[in-house]
mmCIF file of C-alpha atoms in Angstrom:
data_model
loop_
_atom_site.group_PDB
_atom_site.id
_atom_site.type_symbol
_atom_site.label_atom_id
_atom_site.label_comp_id
_atom_site.label_asym_id
_atom_site.label_seq_id
_atom_site.Cartn_x
_atom_site.Cartn_y
_atom_site.Cartn_z
ATOM 1 C CA MET A 16 -38.122 -18.821 -3.596
ATOM 2 C CA THR A 17 -38.430 -14.390 -4.872
ATOM 3 C CA ILE A 18 -37.963 -14.610 -8.238
ATOM 4 C CA LEU A 19 -36.744 -11.329 -9.293
ATOM 5 C CA SER A 20 -38.344 -9.084 -12.816
ATOM 6 C CA ALA A 21 -36.261 -6.754 -14.255
ATOM 7 C CA PRO A 22 -36.735 -3.545 -12.890
ATOM 8 C CA SER A 23 -37.835 -1.796 -16.187
ATOM 9 C CA THR A 24 -40.997 -4.263 -15.867
ATOM 10 C CA HIS A 25 -41.314 -3.780 -12.667
ATOM 11 C CA LEU A 26 -41.112 -0.203 -11.606
ATOM 12 C CA PRO A 27 -43.637 2.442 -11.925
ATOM 13 C CA PRO A 28 -43.651 4.221 -15.242
ATOM 14 C CA ILE A 29 -41.188 6.918 -14.870
ATOM 15 C CA GLY A 30 -43.323 9.460 -15.854
ATOM 16 C CA LYS A 31 -45.858 8.706 -13.577
ATOM 17 C CA ILE A 32 -43.964 7.968 -10.482
ATOM 18 C CA GLN A 33 -46.241 11.417 -9.159
ATOM 19 C CA THR A 34 -49.193 9.260 -9.275
ATOM 20 C CA TYR A 35 -48.162 6.506 -7.244
ATOM 21 C CA SER A 36 -47.962 7.040 -2.830
ATOM 22 C CA ALA A 37 -44.961 7.793 -1.355
ATOM 23 C CA GLU A 38 -45.383 3.692 0.376
ATOM 24 C CA ASP A 39 -45.915 2.578 -3.242
ATOM 25 C CA LEU A 40 -43.035 4.611 -4.026
ATOM 26 C CA THR A 41 -40.407 3.232 -0.728
ATOM 27 C CA LYS A 42 -41.825 -0.453 -2.151
ATOM 28 C CA ALA A 43 -40.070 0.069 -5.138
ATOM 29 C CA VAL A 44 -37.233 0.960 -3.973
ATOM 30 C CA HIS A 45 -37.233 -1.421 -1.701
ATOM 31 C CA TYR A 46 -37.660 -4.088 -4.599
ATOM 32 C CA LEU A 47 -34.710 -2.020 -6.339
ATOM 33 C CA ARG A 48 -32.325 -2.850 -3.527
ATOM 34 C CA LEU A 49 -33.070 -6.339 -3.316
ATOM 35 C CA ILE A 50 -31.214 -6.579 -6.928
ATOM 36 C CA TYR A 51 -28.784 -3.773 -6.338
ATOM 37 C CA ASN A 52 -28.040 -3.744 -2.472
ATOM 38 C CA PRO A 53 -24.783 -5.817 -1.740
ATOM 39 C CA ASP A 54 -25.675 -8.435 0.272
ATOM 40 C CA VAL A 55 -22.457 -8.524 2.379
ATOM 41 C CA ARG A 56 -23.744 -11.037 5.385
ATOM 42 C CA GLY A 57 -23.142 -14.461 3.557
ATOM 43 C CA ILE A 58 -24.119 -16.095 7.183
ATOM 44 C CA ARG A 59 -26.975 -18.711 5.999
ATOM 45 C CA ARG A 60 -25.091 -21.456 6.979
ATOM 46 C CA VAL A 61 -25.683 -25.242 5.001
ATOM 47 C CA ASP A 62 -26.796 -27.662 8.240
ATOM 48 C CA LEU A 63 -28.529 -24.491 9.472
ATOM 49 C CA VAL A 64 -30.986 -23.578 5.997
ATOM 50 C CA SER A 65 -33.440 -27.160 6.185
ATOM 51 C CA SER A 66 -34.153 -25.893 9.829
ATOM 52 C CA LEU A 67 -35.228 -22.329 8.926
ATOM 53 C CA LYS A 68 -38.774 -21.390 8.848
ATOM 54 C CA HIS A 69 -40.141 -20.502 5.326
ATOM 55 C CA GLY A 70 -39.575 -17.733 4.271
ATOM 56 C CA SER A 71 -37.584 -15.960 6.891
ATOM 57 C CA HIS A 72 -34.693 -16.116 4.547
ATOM 58 C CA PRO A 73 -36.326 -16.355 0.834
ATOM 59 C CA SER A 74 -33.729 -17.634 -1.806
ATOM 60 C CA PRO A 75 -32.512 -15.270 -4.634
ATOM 61 C CA ASP A 76 -33.306 -15.562 -8.357
ATOM 62 C CA PRO A 77 -30.948 -18.129 -9.192
ATOM 63 C CA ASN A 78 -30.760 -16.037 -12.302
ATOM 64 C CA LEU A 79 -30.066 -12.839 -10.005
ATOM 65 C CA ASP A 80 -25.883 -12.371 -11.006
ATOM 66 C CA ALA A 81 -27.248 -11.895 -14.469
ATOM 67 C CA LEU A 82 -30.470 -9.280 -13.894
ATOM 68 C CA ARG A 83 -27.402 -7.061 -11.844
ATOM 69 C CA SER A 84 -24.816 -7.093 -14.578
ATOM 70 C CA ASP A 85 -27.679 -6.496 -17.028
ATOM 71 C CA ALA A 86 -26.154 -2.469 -18.231
ATOM 72 C CA PHE A 87 -29.591 -1.607 -19.537
ATOM 73 C CA GLU A 88 -32.020 -2.923 -16.379
ATOM 74 C CA ARG A 89 -29.191 -0.364 -14.408
ATOM 75 C CA SER A 90 -29.491 2.078 -16.906
ATOM 76 C CA TYR A 91 -33.023 2.257 -16.355
ATOM 77 C CA ALA A 92 -32.983 1.717 -12.825
ATOM 78 C CA ILE A 93 -30.789 4.749 -12.592
ATOM 79 C CA ARG A 94 -32.930 6.811 -14.688
ATOM 80 C CA TRP A 95 -35.512 5.565 -12.474
ATOM 81 C CA LEU A 96 -34.517 7.125 -9.388
ATOM 82 C CA THR A 97 -33.386 10.351 -10.440
ATOM 83 C CA ALA A 98 -36.613 10.957 -11.200
ATOM 84 C CA LEU A 99 -37.935 9.601 -7.932
ATOM 85 C CA ILE A 100 -35.283 12.187 -6.241
ATOM 86 C CA ALA A 101 -36.201 14.753 -8.439
ATOM 87 C CA GLN A 102 -39.998 14.122 -7.851
ATOM 88 C CA VAL A 103 -39.463 14.219 -3.896
ATOM 89 C CA TYR A 104 -37.481 17.350 -3.661
ATOM 90 C CA ARG A 105 -40.675 18.923 -5.626
ATOM 91 C CA LEU A 106 -42.727 17.854 -2.894
ATOM 92 C CA LEU A 107 -40.399 18.998 -0.021
ATOM 93 C CA GLU A 108 -39.911 22.114 -1.464
ATOM 94 C CA CYS A 109 -43.506 22.360 -1.268
ATOM 95 C CA ASP A 110 -44.030 21.153 2.463
ATOM 96 C CA CYS A 111 -41.298 23.496 3.822
ATOM 97 C CA SER A 112 -42.916 26.245 2.032
ATOM 98 C CA ASP A 113 -46.088 25.525 4.077
ATOM 99 C CA ASP A 114 -46.741 27.310 7.140
ATOM 100 C CA ASP A 115 -47.399 23.856 8.989
ATOM 101 C CA ASP A 116 -44.011 22.668 7.707
ATOM 102 C CA ALA A 117 -45.879 19.126 6.697
ATOM 103 C CA SER A 118 -42.373 17.658 6.595
ATOM 104 C CA TYR A 119 -42.042 17.276 9.992
ATOM 105 C CA ASP A 120 -44.160 15.427 12.486
ATOM 106 C CA ALA A 121 -44.772 16.632 16.172
ATOM 107 C CA ALA A 122 -41.700 14.619 17.190
ATOM 108 C CA GLY A 123 -39.713 16.476 14.929
ATOM 109 C CA GLU A 124 -38.612 12.767 12.999
ATOM 110 C CA THR A 125 -38.180 12.916 9.693
ATOM 111 C CA SER A 126 -41.079 12.878 7.510
ATOM 112 C CA GLU A 127 -42.138 9.536 4.926
ATOM 113 C CA LEU A 128 -40.323 11.625 2.556
ATOM 114 C CA GLU A 129 -37.817 12.398 3.650
ATOM 115 C CA VAL A 130 -36.989 8.523 4.721
ATOM 116 C CA LEU A 131 -37.776 7.706 1.390
ATOM 117 C CA LEU A 132 -35.352 9.946 -0.324
ATOM 118 C CA GLN A 133 -32.368 9.062 2.158
ATOM 119 C CA GLN A 134 -33.255 5.246 0.543
ATOM 120 C CA ALA A 135 -33.783 5.978 -2.933
ATOM 121 C CA SER A 136 -30.176 8.624 -3.059
ATOM 122 C CA THR A 137 -28.006 5.633 -1.360
ATOM 123 C CA LEU A 138 -29.424 3.386 -3.555
ATOM 124 C CA LEU A 139 -29.087 5.521 -6.582
ATOM 125 C CA ALA A 140 -25.196 5.587 -5.750
ATOM 126 C CA ILE A 141 -25.064 1.952 -4.954
ATOM 127 C CA CYS A 142 -26.117 1.752 -8.681
ATOM 128 C CA ALA A 143 -23.707 4.635 -10.210
ATOM 129 C CA GLY A 144 -21.029 1.778 -9.131
ATOM 130 C CA THR A 145 -18.788 1.511 -6.218
ATOM 131 C CA ALA A 146 -16.348 3.926 -6.690
ATOM 132 C CA SER A 147 -19.057 6.388 -6.249
ATOM 133 C CA ALA A 148 -21.670 4.548 -3.866
ATOM 134 C CA GLY A 149 -20.361 6.411 -0.929
ATOM 135 C CA THR A 150 -21.060 5.572 2.519
ATOM 136 C CA ILE A 151 -23.911 2.363 2.836
ATOM 137 C CA THR A 152 -25.690 1.927 5.901
ATOM 138 C CA ARG A 153 -26.855 -1.667 7.030
ATOM 139 C CA THR A 154 -28.903 -3.112 9.962
ATOM 140 C CA PHE A 155 -27.854 -6.694 11.341
ATOM 141 C CA HIS A 156 -30.132 -8.349 13.495
ATOM 142 C CA PHE A 157 -28.737 -11.413 15.393
ATOM 143 C CA HIS A 158 -31.361 -13.135 17.804
ATOM 144 C CA ASN A 159 -29.391 -14.221 21.596
ATOM 145 C CA SER A 160 -31.816 -16.312 24.071
ATOM 146 C CA ASP A 161 -31.719 -13.107 26.380
ATOM 147 C CA GLU A 162 -32.904 -10.300 23.786
ATOM 148 C CA PRO A 163 -32.751 -9.692 19.899
ATOM 149 C CA ILE A 164 -29.437 -7.692 19.347
ATOM 150 C CA GLU A 165 -29.504 -4.831 16.296
ATOM 151 C CA ILE A 166 -26.580 -3.115 14.920
ATOM 152 C CA GLN A 167 -26.261 -0.171 12.120
ATOM 153 C CA LEU A 168 -23.153 -0.819 9.986
ATOM 154 C CA THR A 169 -21.755 1.492 7.869
ATOM 155 C CA ASP A 170 -19.601 0.883 5.029
ATOM 156 C CA VAL A 171 -17.208 3.010 2.769
ATOM 157 C CA PRO A 172 -15.995 2.741 -0.467
ATOM 158 C CA LEU A 173 -12.057 1.522 -0.552
ATOM 159 C CA GLU A 174 -9.729 4.626 -0.960
ATOM 160 C CA ASN A 175 -8.413 3.806 -4.441
ATOM 161 C CA GLN A 176 -9.231 0.246 -4.282
ATOM 162 C CA ASP A 177 -6.207 0.600 -1.989
ATOM 163 C CA TYR A 178 -6.077 -3.081 -0.303
ATOM 164 C CA THR A 179 -5.277 -2.383 2.663
ATOM 165 C CA SER A 180 -8.145 -0.232 3.368
ATOM 166 C CA VAL A 181 -10.639 -3.441 2.749
ATOM 167 C CA GLY A 182 -11.328 -2.998 6.401
ATOM 168 C CA ALA A 183 -13.903 -0.211 5.147
ATOM 169 C CA GLN A 184 -16.256 -3.355 3.706
ATOM 170 C CA THR A 185 -17.755 -5.983 6.179
ATOM 171 C CA TRP A 186 -17.276 -9.018 5.408
ATOM 172 C CA GLY A 187 -18.809 -13.475 5.112
ATOM 173 C CA SER A 188 -15.657 -14.071 8.366
ATOM 174 C CA ALA A 189 -17.161 -10.874 10.781
ATOM 175 C CA CYS A 190 -20.273 -11.556 9.725
ATOM 176 C CA LEU A 191 -20.443 -15.429 10.930
ATOM 177 C CA LEU A 192 -18.256 -14.628 13.847
ATOM 178 C CA ALA A 193 -20.656 -12.203 15.114
ATOM 179 C CA GLU A 194 -23.810 -14.399 14.736
ATOM 180 C CA MET A 195 -22.174 -17.594 16.852
ATOM 181 C CA LEU A 196 -20.933 -15.056 19.325
ATOM 182 C CA VAL A 197 -24.305 -14.369 19.562
ATOM 183 C CA GLU A 198 -26.380 -18.043 19.276
ATOM 184 C CA ASP A 199 -23.331 -19.600 21.504
ATOM 185 C CA PRO A 200 -21.452 -17.120 23.660
ATOM 186 C CA GLU A 201 -20.805 -20.238 25.603
ATOM 187 C CA VAL A 202 -18.526 -21.673 23.008
ATOM 188 C CA PHE A 203 -16.364 -18.518 23.902
ATOM 189 C CA GLY A 204 -16.569 -18.487 27.810
ATOM 190 C CA LEU A 205 -19.252 -16.133 27.517
ATOM 191 C CA GLY A 206 -21.824 -17.550 29.865
ATOM 192 C CA SER A 207 -23.122 -17.449 32.781
ATOM 193 C CA PRO A 208 -22.177 -15.838 35.446
ATOM 194 C CA PRO A 209 -20.872 -12.863 34.277
ATOM 195 C CA GLU A 210 -17.185 -12.548 34.518
ATOM 196 C CA ASP A 211 -15.257 -9.079 34.131
ATOM 197 C CA LEU A 212 -13.434 -9.391 30.886
ATOM 198 C CA ARG A 213 -10.815 -7.545 28.331
ATOM 199 C CA VAL A 214 -11.392 -8.376 25.245
ATOM 200 C CA LEU A 215 -9.048 -7.558 22.014
ATOM 201 C CA GLU A 216 -10.441 -7.856 18.155
ATOM 202 C CA LEU A 217 -7.440 -7.529 15.561
ATOM 203 C CA GLY A 218 -8.742 -6.631 11.931
ATOM 204 C CA ALA A 219 -11.687 -5.026 13.206
ATOM 205 C CA GLY A 220 -12.626 -2.765 9.270
ATOM 206 C CA THR A 221 -16.040 -1.957 10.183
ATOM 207 C CA GLY A 222 -16.536 -3.199 14.186
ATOM 208 C CA LEU A 223 -19.301 -5.574 13.117
ATOM 209 C CA VAL A 224 -17.562 -8.093 15.950
ATOM 210 C CA SER A 225 -16.669 -5.914 18.659
ATOM 211 C CA ILE A 226 -20.354 -3.937 18.568
ATOM 212 C CA ALA A 227 -22.168 -7.237 19.010
ATOM 213 C CA LEU A 228 -19.501 -8.052 21.815
ATOM 214 C CA GLY A 229 -20.125 -5.053 23.307
ATOM 215 C CA LYS A 230 -23.925 -5.464 23.044
ATOM 216 C CA LEU A 231 -23.572 -9.113 24.140
ATOM 217 C CA LEU A 232 -21.968 -8.503 27.032
ATOM 218 C CA SER A 233 -24.163 -5.783 27.925
ATOM 219 C CA ALA A 234 -27.198 -7.524 27.943
ATOM 220 C CA LYS A 235 -25.365 -10.371 30.305
ATOM 221 C CA GLY A 236 -24.721 -8.129 33.033
ATOM 222 C CA HIS A 237 -20.926 -7.779 32.116
ATOM 223 C CA SER A 238 -20.799 -4.309 33.699
ATOM 224 C CA ALA A 239 -17.071 -3.902 34.737
ATOM 225 C CA SER A 240 -15.516 -6.000 30.798
ATOM 226 C CA SER A 241 -13.920 -3.538 28.093
ATOM 227 C CA VAL A 242 -13.795 -4.306 24.001
ATOM 228 C CA VAL A 243 -10.298 -3.020 21.923
ATOM 229 C CA ALA A 244 -11.643 -2.758 18.573
ATOM 230 C CA THR A 245 -8.581 -2.322 16.290
ATOM 231 C CA ASP A 246 -7.323 -1.427 12.996
ATOM 232 C CA PHE A 247 -4.591 0.074 10.638
ATOM 233 C CA HIS A 248 -5.433 1.856 7.855
ATOM 234 C CA PRO A 249 -6.615 5.717 8.769
ATOM 235 C CA SER A 250 -9.574 5.573 7.006
ATOM 236 C CA VAL A 251 -10.814 2.455 8.419
ATOM 237 C CA LEU A 252 -10.219 3.179 11.629
ATOM 238 C CA ALA A 253 -12.323 6.671 11.374
ATOM 239 C CA ASN A 254 -15.221 5.083 9.848
ATOM 240 C CA LEU A 255 -14.654 2.085 13.179
ATOM 241 C CA LYS A 256 -14.770 4.842 15.502
ATOM 242 C CA SER A 257 -17.948 6.628 13.756
ATOM 243 C CA ASN A 258 -19.913 2.915 13.733
ATOM 244 C CA ILE A 259 -18.605 2.997 17.588
ATOM 245 C CA ALA A 260 -20.350 5.624 18.581
ATOM 246 C CA ALA A 261 -23.589 4.906 16.024
ATOM 247 C CA ASN A 262 -24.226 1.558 18.197
ATOM 248 C CA PHE A 263 -23.254 3.308 22.112
ATOM 249 C CA PRO A 264 -24.119 6.662 21.573
ATOM 250 C CA HIS A 265 -23.556 9.146 24.356
ATOM 251 C CA THR A 266 -27.124 9.137 25.854
ATOM 252 C CA SER A 267 -27.674 5.687 26.253
ATOM 253 C CA PRO A 268 -25.426 4.923 29.067
ATOM 254 C CA CYS A 269 -23.061 1.803 28.342
ATOM 255 C CA PRO A 270 -22.265 -0.582 31.316
ATOM 256 C CA ILE A 271 -19.050 -1.669 29.801
ATOM 257 C CA SER A 272 -16.371 0.090 27.883
ATOM 258 C CA ILE A 273 -15.887 0.245 24.520
ATOM 259 C CA SER A 274 -13.006 1.859 22.301
ATOM 260 C CA SER A 275 -11.228 1.496 19.170
ATOM 261 C CA HIS A 276 -7.380 1.817 18.424
ATOM 262 C CA ALA A 277 -4.441 1.966 15.687
ATOM 263 C CA LEU A 278 -2.329 -1.376 16.245
ATOM 264 C CA ASP A 279 0.292 -1.941 13.203
ATOM 265 C CA TRP A 280 0.962 -5.922 13.193
ATOM 266 C CA ALA A 281 4.197 -5.873 11.899
ATOM 267 C CA LYS A 282 5.822 -3.222 14.659
ATOM 268 C CA PHE A 283 3.834 -3.935 17.941
ATOM 269 C CA PRO A 284 5.660 -7.282 18.975
ATOM 270 C CA ALA A 285 9.109 -5.310 18.606
ATOM 271 C CA LEU A 286 7.711 -2.090 21.413
ATOM 272 C CA GLN A 287 10.251 -1.927 24.341
ATOM 273 C CA GLU A 288 7.131 -0.132 26.382
ATOM 274 C CA ARG A 289 3.372 -0.928 25.288
ATOM 275 C CA PRO A 290 1.184 2.072 25.523
ATOM 276 C CA ALA A 291 -2.702 1.950 27.401
ATOM 277 C CA PRO A 292 -4.959 -0.209 26.362
ATOM 278 C CA PHE A 293 -2.074 -2.665 25.119
ATOM 279 C CA ASN A 294 -0.574 -2.502 28.328
ATOM 280 C CA GLU A 295 -2.747 -4.943 30.034
ATOM 281 C CA PRO A 296 -2.968 -8.624 28.424
ATOM 282 C CA PHE A 297 -6.356 -9.294 27.038
ATOM 283 C CA ASP A 298 -8.909 -12.635 27.995
ATOM 284 C CA LEU A 299 -10.073 -13.378 24.532
ATOM 285 C CA ILE A 300 -9.141 -12.312 21.052
ATOM 286 C CA PHE A 301 -11.294 -12.476 17.876
ATOM 287 C CA GLY A 302 -9.789 -11.708 14.146
ATOM 288 C CA ALA A 303 -12.210 -12.576 11.313
ATOM 289 C CA ASP A 304 -10.762 -13.037 7.681
ATOM 290 C CA ILE A 305 -7.159 -11.333 8.417
ATOM 291 C CA ILE A 306 -4.733 -13.203 6.777
ATOM 292 C CA TYR A 307 -4.957 -11.677 3.209
ATOM 293 C CA GLU A 308 -1.038 -11.910 2.827
ATOM 294 C CA VAL A 309 1.487 -14.368 3.987
ATOM 295 C CA GLU A 310 3.176 -12.836 6.622
ATOM 296 C CA HIS A 311 -0.082 -12.056 8.160
ATOM 297 C CA ALA A 312 -0.209 -14.786 10.503
ATOM 298 C CA ARG A 313 3.328 -14.768 11.493
ATOM 299 C CA TRP A 314 2.931 -11.058 12.913
ATOM 300 C CA ILE A 315 -0.451 -12.026 14.170
ATOM 301 C CA LYS A 316 0.924 -14.772 16.111
ATOM 302 C CA SER A 317 3.766 -12.713 17.500
ATOM 303 C CA CYS A 318 0.865 -9.898 18.410
ATOM 304 C CA ALA A 319 -1.335 -12.576 20.175
ATOM 305 C CA GLU A 320 1.590 -13.798 22.539
ATOM 306 C CA LYS A 321 1.780 -10.380 23.820
ATOM 307 C CA LEU A 322 -1.072 -9.503 24.367
ATOM 308 C CA LEU A 323 -3.237 -12.672 25.512
ATOM 309 C CA ARG A 324 -3.207 -13.727 28.768
ATOM 310 C CA LYS A 325 -1.540 -16.367 29.814
ATOM 311 C CA PRO A 326 -2.550 -19.546 32.559
ATOM 312 C CA ASP A 327 -2.712 -18.472 35.890
ATOM 313 C CA VAL A 328 -3.438 -20.970 38.888
ATOM 314 C CA SER A 329 -4.910 -18.282 40.777
ATOM 315 C CA SER A 330 -7.307 -16.736 38.160
ATOM 316 C CA THR A 331 -10.755 -17.407 37.353
ATOM 317 C CA TRP A 332 -11.837 -20.130 35.315
ATOM 318 C CA VAL A 333 -12.571 -17.746 32.342
ATOM 319 C CA HIS A 334 -8.900 -16.451 33.059
ATOM 320 C CA SER A 335 -7.281 -19.372 32.906
ATOM 321 C CA ARG A 336 -8.416 -20.253 29.262
ATOM 322 C CA ALA A 337 -8.072 -17.104 27.555
ATOM 323 C CA ARG A 338 -8.334 -18.222 23.621
ATOM 324 C CA PHE A 339 -7.675 -16.497 20.305
ATOM 325 C CA HIS A 340 -10.755 -16.758 18.197
ATOM 326 C CA LEU A 341 -9.450 -16.933 14.342
ATOM 327 C CA ILE A 342 -12.267 -17.334 11.897
ATOM 328 C CA ILE A 343 -11.044 -17.523 8.101
ATOM 329 C CA PRO A 344 -12.767 -17.832 4.962
ATOM 330 C CA LEU A 345 -11.165 -20.595 2.594
ATOM 331 C CA ARG A 346 -10.564 -18.867 -0.537
ATOM 332 C CA PRO A 347 -8.852 -20.448 -4.126
ATOM 333 C CA THR A 348 -7.904 -17.190 -4.556
ATOM 334 C CA HIS A 349 -5.097 -17.203 -1.007
ATOM 335 C CA THR A 350 -5.465 -21.127 -0.527
ATOM 336 C CA LEU A 351 -1.262 -20.186 0.829
ATOM 337 C CA GLU A 352 -2.444 -17.127 2.578
ATOM 338 C CA SER A 353 -4.569 -19.534 4.591
ATOM 339 C CA SER A 354 -2.194 -22.744 4.986
ATOM 340 C CA THR A 355 0.147 -19.942 6.700
ATOM 341 C CA VAL A 356 -2.312 -20.522 10.327
ATOM 342 C CA GLU A 357 -1.604 -23.991 10.510
ATOM 343 C CA THR A 358 2.396 -23.755 9.339
ATOM 344 C CA VAL A 359 2.492 -20.678 11.934
ATOM 345 C CA PHE A 360 0.250 -22.331 14.643
ATOM 346 C CA PRO A 361 0.807 -25.938 15.409
ATOM 347 C CA PHE A 362 -1.655 -28.071 17.059
ATOM 348 C CA SER A 363 -1.125 -29.014 20.443
ATOM 349 C CA ALA A 364 -0.680 -33.006 19.381
ATOM 350 C CA ARG A 365 2.479 -31.583 17.199
ATOM 351 C CA SER A 366 3.430 -29.591 20.592
ATOM 352 C CA SER A 367 6.951 -29.754 22.134
ATOM 353 C CA GLY A 368 6.030 -28.973 25.704
ATOM 354 C CA ALA A 369 7.098 -25.238 25.620
ATOM 355 C CA GLU A 370 4.694 -22.942 26.506
ATOM 356 C CA GLN A 371 3.368 -21.300 23.030
ATOM 357 C CA LEU A 372 0.543 -20.545 21.268
ATOM 358 C CA VAL A 373 -0.989 -23.575 20.084
ATOM 359 C CA ILE A 374 -4.216 -24.633 17.511
ATOM 360 C CA LEU A 375 -6.697 -26.424 20.541
ATOM 361 C CA SER A 376 -9.546 -26.612 18.042
ATOM 362 C CA LYS A 377 -10.340 -26.605 14.361
ATOM 363 C CA ASP A 378 -14.309 -26.244 13.057
ATOM 364 C CA VAL A 379 -15.266 -26.141 9.399
ATOM 365 C CA THR A 380 -18.399 -24.742 8.904
ATOM 366 C CA VAL A 381 -20.111 -24.303 5.322
ATOM 367 C CA CYS A 382 -22.129 -21.217 4.372
ATOM 368 C CA GLU A 383 -23.637 -19.659 1.063
ATOM 369 C CA ALA A 384 -21.836 -17.814 -1.142
ATOM 370 C CA SER A 385 -23.446 -14.626 -1.945
ATOM 371 C CA GLY A 386 -22.396 -10.417 -2.838
ATOM 372 C CA ASP A 387 -19.727 -9.281 -1.769
ATOM 373 C CA VAL A 388 -18.551 -13.069 0.020
ATOM 374 C CA ARG A 389 -18.479 -14.633 -3.351
ATOM 375 C CA SER A 390 -16.703 -12.139 -4.866
ATOM 376 C CA ARG A 391 -14.166 -12.318 -2.580
ATOM 377 C CA SER A 392 -14.364 -15.925 -2.544
ATOM 378 C CA GLY A 393 -14.575 -17.087 -6.453
ATOM 379 C CA ALA A 394 -18.172 -17.955 -7.912
ATOM 380 C CA ALA A 395 -18.150 -21.378 -5.563
ATOM 381 C CA ALA A 396 -22.295 -21.225 -4.683
ATOM 382 C CA GLU A 397 -20.792 -22.246 -0.965
ATOM 383 C CA VAL A 398 -17.745 -20.576 1.579
ATOM 384 C CA GLU A 399 -15.839 -22.615 3.812
ATOM 385 C CA TYR A 400 -14.832 -20.713 6.510
ATOM 386 C CA VAL A 401 -12.676 -21.967 9.194
ATOM 387 C CA HIS A 402 -12.778 -21.660 12.666
ATOM 388 C CA TYR A 403 -9.481 -21.797 14.864
ATOM 389 C CA ALA A 404 -9.393 -21.903 18.399
ATOM 390 C CA ILE A 405 -6.333 -20.687 19.560
ATOM 391 C CA GLY A 406 -4.222 -20.638 23.156
ATOM 392 C CA TRP A 407 -1.424 -21.754 25.445
ATOM 393 C CA ASP A 408 0.024 -24.597 25.720
ATOM 394 C CA SER A 409 2.522 -25.791 28.202
#
């Protein structure tokens, strides 16, 4: 267990910051991140915790919430970071006036001081409060049997707490689904030999699931596959597009197609003509934490009925097993909304026999709650996530 002490007792004294090395100051900033950087991963599955190697996922101090909410300590952290940033600026100004331009190395890469400045500035915004936090960039690491997958994501603040823009944040369901996809792709029909697939994500938000899919399909040789990430809110779509570009830069060739598009669940089913890329069916549809209003399940079912590939005896094995994979947290504040999934999608055993979308399987995963996951799931120490595999029953 990592025991975190108060910043006022742990950090280098403000008056002596200039006497510490960049390496020591970087360590101090990383220490503050353990306290104040929002943790949105929320993917420590309880059934897997006992198998983790010692030290791979250090447990937080049980009093972390109290420490994080301590007004004096937060104020001290803000003062310390402000002093650090001022000192780094002074050092960089000296470097820039030097003919050797010491702030850059021979390859033109950002110096250690500039990296420290960027990290400290971001953390200062976080400590000042979510409303003024600006953008927060995190790196996610997932492990696959072929090769590890690294994803860089940027979260942006909600627009005036507009609930329709919650996709600007990365939530626990997306973290869990991305991890499951990468660790066990065969469960989702993504094993070998590679198939050319059309994949859709509903409510993609920051794009974690779609980007993980894109990198997984690329690694597995799905050379002609495509991933379509969708959302509704303009600011979410702008951030989604930026995150895709950051993970699939034009300078690096990508064997698959990945793109972002607007999709209004309420209006799409009634369209007489479906625009590209929605004019062709999808082999797989994914959704993570997209049921937070009572009408969402009904809207999503109507969209899935139009977009999920229907069974065809001439199709390949994967195409004949088109699936909609939905993961939602069982939040005590959204019990009614969660229950609508099983109301709208009947279980296969209760099917009338007509061609319709039904729940083929339901699995529950328990994860340790932390950070933003806890804030959306109440104060419980654990969060239950339900994974529904939905498909055609004819």
